[in-house]
Amino acid sequence: MLTKKWFKTVAMIMLLCLICIACSNDKNKSSDREEEPVVVILDESSKKEEKVKKETSKDSNTTYKYTDYKVNLKIDPEKRTFEGIEKVNFTNKTEDYFETILFNLYLNAYQSNSQVKPYTLESEDKIYRDGFDEGYIEIESVLINNTEAAFNQSETFLELLLQEPVSPEEEIEITIQFKGKVPKASHEIGANDKVMWMGNFLPVLAVYDEDGWSRYSYYPIGDSFYTRISNYSVTVTTPKDYTVVGTGEETEQENEKEKVTTIEAKMVRDFALAVSNQFNVETREVQDGININLYYTSKMGVDGENVLETAEKTLKLYGEILGSYPYTELDIIEGTLYNSSGAEYSALVVADYKVLRGISSQEIIAHLVGHQWFYGVVGSNPVKEPWLDEAIVTYLTNYIFYSDEEIERLMQNKRREINKNIGVLRVTRLNSELRDFSTWESYYNIHYYRGEIMLHALRKRMGDEKFREFLKKYYERYAYKIANKEAFMEVAEEVYDSSLKMFFYQWMDAEKLPKF
């Protein structure tokens, strides 16, 4: 006869079986998810994004919350002046108590009395073709939670002095009133007689990491912009006949005299805009409904078809290797840059007129666009580890213009050239910083070309399939975060399934580059 005890035992066994089956199904589903391609997420509130935030590795990315910037600007393009109010919703997502908060004021490097110059003395005449013209941003007042706050403005920094420390998890609203001027200069921030381009001109929070607030100069060699992913809502008022193009999606409203352009940008590394009343526009819609917009002021000579085609090829390549372009627009602005090159910002790049006319190489367009993935989506510290974005973008640009056989020959030639000249270079290691360099040539040789050659060697060591798997995993893991060389090496070893310590030492620090 079957007892109640027997029934209870059978029921318990059946319950345990059901639990095991459910767990097995969950595990299978989890495994399937891991094999899905990279999906770029722009919805901060999504459950998947929250899951990614919680599972990040042990660094300052783990608890970071995206900062919101809300800005009202009024620009006088004739005088190249602006005034505005910026509201910053900031949450202390560290374990430290903040007695000060630091902002970068990059535009102040262009002041007449600045001790920090964002260019070498040798290039000054090329940058200021009509003579020196000052640029600056002046902070007029600061409020914290609607209460007046003390601050120090010094060179390219704004330091807020807090009456009460900001404790962990505390959220505050910072209101900054400012005015400024854009220099007539052929540089990353500048203007000519037709257009004004303004990258990283707003007060922006410095990065707080394991070393505290990052306090870096605007160096004359390399890129000094080190920022975290944030959200921007920017309203720009200009005279009616001017067009404003910025990082994000623009909407316009007009009255009899003025135009108000509102720009919304979600999860971007930085914010830039351009202003002109002489823009010509060519647009190409590409895969996934993304619009590539070319804004130029030259009346003739611009090879818009070639520029747009190169940009489209770049979006396609990076989309296939890493993950889709995360924004709805990519704006290419014609500017004047003393080195006939360009400057990259989130969803917007500035290219010298020679590039747009085909006088300079179209590889520059591909390089600028490639930075949307490395520098933009995957952040790094460009002051301490410049190669971490420059070398990757430089190497992947080769995929657009050359066959595998041509890339192999190109890398062999570059390796021989570096080894030939390395004896006369003052700085030879990839483990070097911007402050170590005094010339662009030496900087390019190390952080672009030595880094590029190392990536080619890594590809040969891993094989094409593993190398692409590594790039995709690295991109997916550090999208919208800040990576470092340890993170790069860790993912490489994880995919390769073996130690690469000696490999990275030889290619990063050895006096001579080894053979492939």
PDB file of N, CA, C and O in Angstrom, residues 160-197:
ATOM      1  N   LEU A 160      35.250  73.577  -8.937  1.00  0.00           N
ATOM      2  CA  LEU A 160      34.172  73.986  -8.046  1.00  0.00           C
ATOM      3  C   LEU A 160      34.542  73.646  -6.612  1.00  0.00           C
ATOM      4  O   LEU A 160      34.948  72.514  -6.316  1.00  0.00           O
ATOM      5  N   LEU A 161      34.402  74.618  -5.723  1.00  0.00           N
ATOM      6  CA  LEU A 161      34.749  74.436  -4.312  1.00  0.00           C
ATOM      7  C   LEU A 161      33.454  74.255  -3.525  1.00  0.00           C
ATOM      8  O   LEU A 161      32.659  75.192  -3.411  1.00  0.00           O
ATOM      9  N   LEU A 162      33.238  73.079  -3.008  1.00  0.00           N
ATOM     10  CA  LEU A 162      31.947  72.732  -2.430  1.00  0.00           C
ATOM     11  C   LEU A 162      31.885  73.070  -0.945  1.00  0.00           C
ATOM     12  O   LEU A 162      32.821  72.804  -0.190  1.00  0.00           O
ATOM     13  N   GLN A 163      30.761  73.657  -0.529  1.00  0.00           N
ATOM     14  CA  GLN A 163      30.568  73.947   0.900  1.00  0.00           C
ATOM     15  C   GLN A 163      30.382  72.655   1.688  1.00  0.00           C
ATOM     16  O   GLN A 163      30.870  72.527   2.804  1.00  0.00           O
ATOM     17  N   GLU A 164      29.672  71.717   1.092  1.00  0.00           N
ATOM     18  CA  GLU A 164      29.474  70.404   1.700  1.00  0.00           C
ATOM     19  C   GLU A 164      29.931  69.343   0.710  1.00  0.00           C
ATOM     20  O   GLU A 164      29.630  69.438  -0.475  1.00  0.00           O
ATOM     21  N   PRO A 165      30.675  68.330   1.178  1.00  0.00           N
ATOM     22  CA  PRO A 165      31.116  67.272   0.253  1.00  0.00           C
ATOM     23  C   PRO A 165      29.924  66.567  -0.392  1.00  0.00           C
ATOM     24  O   PRO A 165      28.864  66.417   0.222  1.00  0.00           O
ATOM     25  N   VAL A 166      30.117  66.150  -1.644  1.00  0.00           N
ATOM     26  CA  VAL A 166      29.099  65.354  -2.326  1.00  0.00           C
ATOM     27  C   VAL A 166      29.374  63.891  -1.992  1.00  0.00           C
ATOM     28  O   VAL A 166      30.426  63.349  -2.320  1.00  0.00           O
ATOM     29  N   SER A 167      28.438  63.275  -1.314  1.00  0.00           N
ATOM     30  CA  SER A 167      28.634  61.907  -0.826  1.00  0.00           C
ATOM     31  C   SER A 167      28.326  60.893  -1.919  1.00  0.00           C
ATOM     32  O   SER A 167      27.682  61.215  -2.926  1.00  0.00           O
ATOM     33  N   PRO A 168      28.779  59.661  -1.757  1.00  0.00           N
ATOM     34  CA  PRO A 168      28.465  58.605  -2.725  1.00  0.00           C
ATOM     35  C   PRO A 168      26.952  58.477  -2.937  1.00  0.00           C
ATOM     36  O   PRO A 168      26.174  58.559  -1.987  1.00  0.00           O
ATOM     37  N   GLU A 169      26.574  58.329  -4.202  1.00  0.00           N
ATOM     38  CA  GLU A 169      25.174  58.197  -4.643  1.00  0.00           C
ATOM     39  C   GLU A 169      24.394  59.501  -4.588  1.00  0.00           C
ATOM     40  O   GLU A 169      23.228  59.548  -4.996  1.00  0.00           O
ATOM     41  N   GLU A 170      24.997  60.574  -4.126  1.00  0.00           N
ATOM     42  CA  GLU A 170      24.287  61.856  -4.080  1.00  0.00           C
ATOM     43  C   GLU A 170      24.244  62.479  -5.475  1.00  0.00           C
ATOM     44  O   GLU A 170      25.229  62.476  -6.206  1.00  0.00           O
ATOM     45  N   GLU A 171      23.092  63.027  -5.827  1.00  0.00           N
ATOM     46  CA  GLU A 171      22.915  63.695  -7.113  1.00  0.00           C
ATOM     47  C   GLU A 171      22.772  65.196  -6.890  1.00  0.00           C
ATOM     48  O   GLU A 171      22.051  65.635  -5.988  1.00  0.00           O
ATOM     49  N   ILE A 172      23.477  65.981  -7.722  1.00  0.00           N
ATOM     50  CA  ILE A 172      23.395  67.434  -7.616  1.00  0.00           C
ATOM     51  C   ILE A 172      23.166  68.026  -9.003  1.00  0.00           C
ATOM     52  O   ILE A 172      23.448  67.393 -10.023  1.00  0.00           O
ATOM     53  N   GLU A 173      22.650  69.247  -9.018  1.00  0.00           N
ATOM     54  CA  GLU A 173      22.505  69.989 -10.268  1.00  0.00           C
ATOM     55  C   GLU A 173      23.482  71.151 -10.249  1.00  0.00           C
ATOM     56  O   GLU A 173      23.468  71.983  -9.342  1.00  0.00           O
ATOM     57  N   ILE A 174      24.331  71.210 -11.258  1.00  0.00           N
ATOM     58  CA  ILE A 174      25.325  72.273 -11.386  1.00  0.00           C
ATOM     59  C   ILE A 174      24.885  73.185 -12.529  1.00  0.00           C
ATOM     60  O   ILE A 174      24.614  72.715 -13.639  1.00  0.00           O
ATOM     61  N   THR A 175      24.794  74.478 -12.262  1.00  0.00           N
ATOM     62  CA  THR A 175      24.409  75.455 -13.287  1.00  0.00           C
ATOM     63  C   THR A 175      25.588  76.392 -13.524  1.00  0.00           C
ATOM     64  O   THR A 175      26.085  77.018 -12.579  1.00  0.00           O
ATOM     65  N   ILE A 176      26.039  76.459 -14.770  1.00  0.00           N
ATOM     66  CA  ILE A 176      27.206  77.273 -15.118  1.00  0.00           C
ATOM     67  C   ILE A 176      26.793  78.309 -16.159  1.00  0.00           C
ATOM     68  O   ILE A 176      26.256  77.956 -17.221  1.00  0.00           O
ATOM     69  N   GLN A 177      27.023  79.567 -15.860  1.00  0.00           N
ATOM     70  CA  GLN A 177      26.790  80.638 -16.834  1.00  0.00           C
ATOM     71  C   GLN A 177      28.139  81.066 -17.403  1.00  0.00           C
ATOM     72  O   GLN A 177      29.108  81.251 -16.661  1.00  0.00           O
ATOM     73  N   PHE A 178      28.211  81.210 -18.720  1.00  0.00           N
ATOM     74  CA  PHE A 178      29.510  81.464 -19.352  1.00  0.00           C
ATOM     75  C   PHE A 178      29.343  82.307 -20.610  1.00  0.00           C
ATOM     76  O   PHE A 178      28.239  82.478 -21.146  1.00  0.00           O
ATOM     77  N   LYS A 179      30.456  82.833 -21.072  1.00  0.00           N
ATOM     78  CA  LYS A 179      30.520  83.492 -22.376  1.00  0.00           C
ATOM     79  C   LYS A 179      31.892  83.196 -22.976  1.00  0.00           C
ATOM     80  O   LYS A 179      32.830  82.807 -22.257  1.00  0.00           O
ATOM     81  N   GLY A 180      32.013  83.347 -24.295  1.00  0.00           N
ATOM     82  CA  GLY A 180      33.295  83.018 -24.900  1.00  0.00           C
ATOM     83  C   GLY A 180      33.397  83.458 -26.344  1.00  0.00           C
ATOM     84  O   GLY A 180      32.487  84.084 -26.902  1.00  0.00           O
ATOM     85  N   LYS A 181      34.518  83.096 -26.924  1.00  0.00           N
ATOM     86  CA  LYS A 181      34.808  83.478 -28.308  1.00  0.00           C
ATOM     87  C   LYS A 181      35.612  82.355 -28.981  1.00  0.00           C
ATOM     88  O   LYS A 181      36.506  81.771 -28.358  1.00  0.00           O
ATOM     89  N   VAL A 182      35.266  82.089 -30.226  1.00  0.00           N
ATOM     90  CA  VAL A 182      35.982  81.080 -31.019  1.00  0.00           C
ATOM     91  C   VAL A 182      37.058  81.786 -31.831  1.00  0.00           C
ATOM     92  O   VAL A 182      36.782  82.805 -32.490  1.00  0.00           O
ATOM     93  N   PRO A 183      38.301  81.288 -31.814  1.00  0.00           N
ATOM     94  CA  PRO A 183      39.366  81.967 -32.559  1.00  0.00           C
ATOM     95  C   PRO A 183      39.252  81.724 -34.065  1.00  0.00           C
ATOM     96  O   PRO A 183      38.740  80.686 -34.494  1.00  0.00           O
ATOM     97  N   LYS A 184      39.713  82.668 -34.834  1.00  0.00           N
ATOM     98  CA  LYS A 184      39.864  82.436 -36.265  1.00  0.00           C
ATOM     99  C   LYS A 184      41.180  81.686 -36.436  1.00  0.00           C
ATOM    100  O   LYS A 184      42.256  82.284 -36.517  1.00  0.00           O
ATOM    101  N   ALA A 185      41.074  80.383 -36.457  1.00  0.00           N
ATOM    102  CA  ALA A 185      42.259  79.527 -36.407  1.00  0.00           C
ATOM    103  C   ALA A 185      42.013  78.251 -37.198  1.00  0.00           C
ATOM    104  O   ALA A 185      40.882  77.753 -37.272  1.00  0.00           O
ATOM    105  N   SER A 186      43.065  77.713 -37.769  1.00  0.00           N
ATOM    106  CA  SER A 186      42.994  76.461 -38.527  1.00  0.00           C
ATOM    107  C   SER A 186      43.386  75.311 -37.614  1.00  0.00           C
ATOM    108  O   SER A 186      44.457  74.703 -37.752  1.00  0.00           O
ATOM    109  N   HIS A 187      42.498  75.008 -36.667  1.00  0.00           N
ATOM    110  CA  HIS A 187      42.824  74.013 -35.644  1.00  0.00           C
ATOM    111  C   HIS A 187      41.582  73.223 -35.278  1.00  0.00           C
ATOM    112  O   HIS A 187      40.531  73.344 -35.937  1.00  0.00           O
ATOM    113  N   GLU A 188      41.670  72.387 -34.226  1.00  0.00           N
ATOM    114  CA  GLU A 188      40.546  71.532 -33.832  1.00  0.00           C
ATOM    115  C   GLU A 188      39.311  72.348 -33.463  1.00  0.00           C
ATOM    116  O   GLU A 188      38.180  71.937 -33.690  1.00  0.00           O
ATOM    117  N   ILE A 189      39.520  73.474 -32.814  1.00  0.00           N
ATOM    118  CA  ILE A 189      38.469  74.467 -32.580  1.00  0.00           C
ATOM    119  C   ILE A 189      38.872  75.693 -33.386  1.00  0.00           C
ATOM    120  O   ILE A 189      40.001  76.181 -33.251  1.00  0.00           O
ATOM    121  N   GLY A 190      37.991  76.188 -34.245  1.00  0.00           N
ATOM    122  CA  GLY A 190      38.422  77.318 -35.053  1.00  0.00           C
ATOM    123  C   GLY A 190      37.363  77.828 -35.989  1.00  0.00           C
ATOM    124  O   GLY A 190      36.180  77.479 -35.894  1.00  0.00           O
ATOM    125  N   ALA A 191      37.801  78.672 -36.924  1.00  0.00           N
ATOM    126  CA  ALA A 191      36.882  79.302 -37.867  1.00  0.00           C
ATOM    127  C   ALA A 191      37.671  79.873 -39.022  1.00  0.00           C
ATOM    128  O   ALA A 191      38.876  80.139 -38.920  1.00  0.00           O
ATOM    129  N   ASN A 192      36.960  80.063 -40.149  1.00  0.00           N
ATOM    130  CA  ASN A 192      37.470  80.879 -41.242  1.00  0.00           C
ATOM    131  C   ASN A 192      36.381  81.884 -41.601  1.00  0.00           C
ATOM    132  O   ASN A 192      35.468  82.111 -40.798  1.00  0.00           O
ATOM    133  N   ASP A 193      36.449  82.488 -42.770  1.00  0.00           N
ATOM    134  CA  ASP A 193      35.467  83.522 -43.113  1.00  0.00           C
ATOM    135  C   ASP A 193      34.084  82.952 -43.427  1.00  0.00           C
ATOM    136  O   ASP A 193      33.111  83.711 -43.531  1.00  0.00           O
ATOM    137  N   LYS A 194      33.979  81.622 -43.559  1.00  0.00           N
ATOM    138  CA  LYS A 194      32.720  81.016 -43.993  1.00  0.00           C
ATOM    139  C   LYS A 194      32.048  80.129 -42.945  1.00  0.00           C
ATOM    140  O   LYS A 194      30.827  79.970 -42.967  1.00  0.00           O
ATOM    141  N   VAL A 195      32.819  79.548 -42.071  1.00  0.00           N
ATOM    142  CA  VAL A 195      32.261  78.557 -41.150  1.00  0.00           C
ATOM    143  C   VAL A 195      33.023  78.576 -39.828  1.00  0.00           C
ATOM    144  O   VAL A 195      34.224  78.885 -39.792  1.00  0.00           O
ATOM    145  N   MET A 196      32.325  78.252 -38.775  1.00  0.00           N
ATOM    146  CA  MET A 196      32.905  78.148 -37.440  1.00  0.00           C
ATOM    147  C   MET A 196      32.650  76.736 -36.928  1.00  0.00           C
ATOM    148  O   MET A 196      31.533  76.236 -36.996  1.00  0.00           O
ATOM    149  N   TRP A 197      33.706  76.044 -36.474  1.00  0.00           N
ATOM    150  CA  TRP A 197      33.545  74.694 -35.928  1.00  0.00           C
ATOM    151  C   TRP A 197      34.000  74.697 -34.471  1.00  0.00           C
ATOM    152  O   TRP A 197      35.025  75.259 -34.111  1.00  0.00           O
TER     153      TRP A 197
END
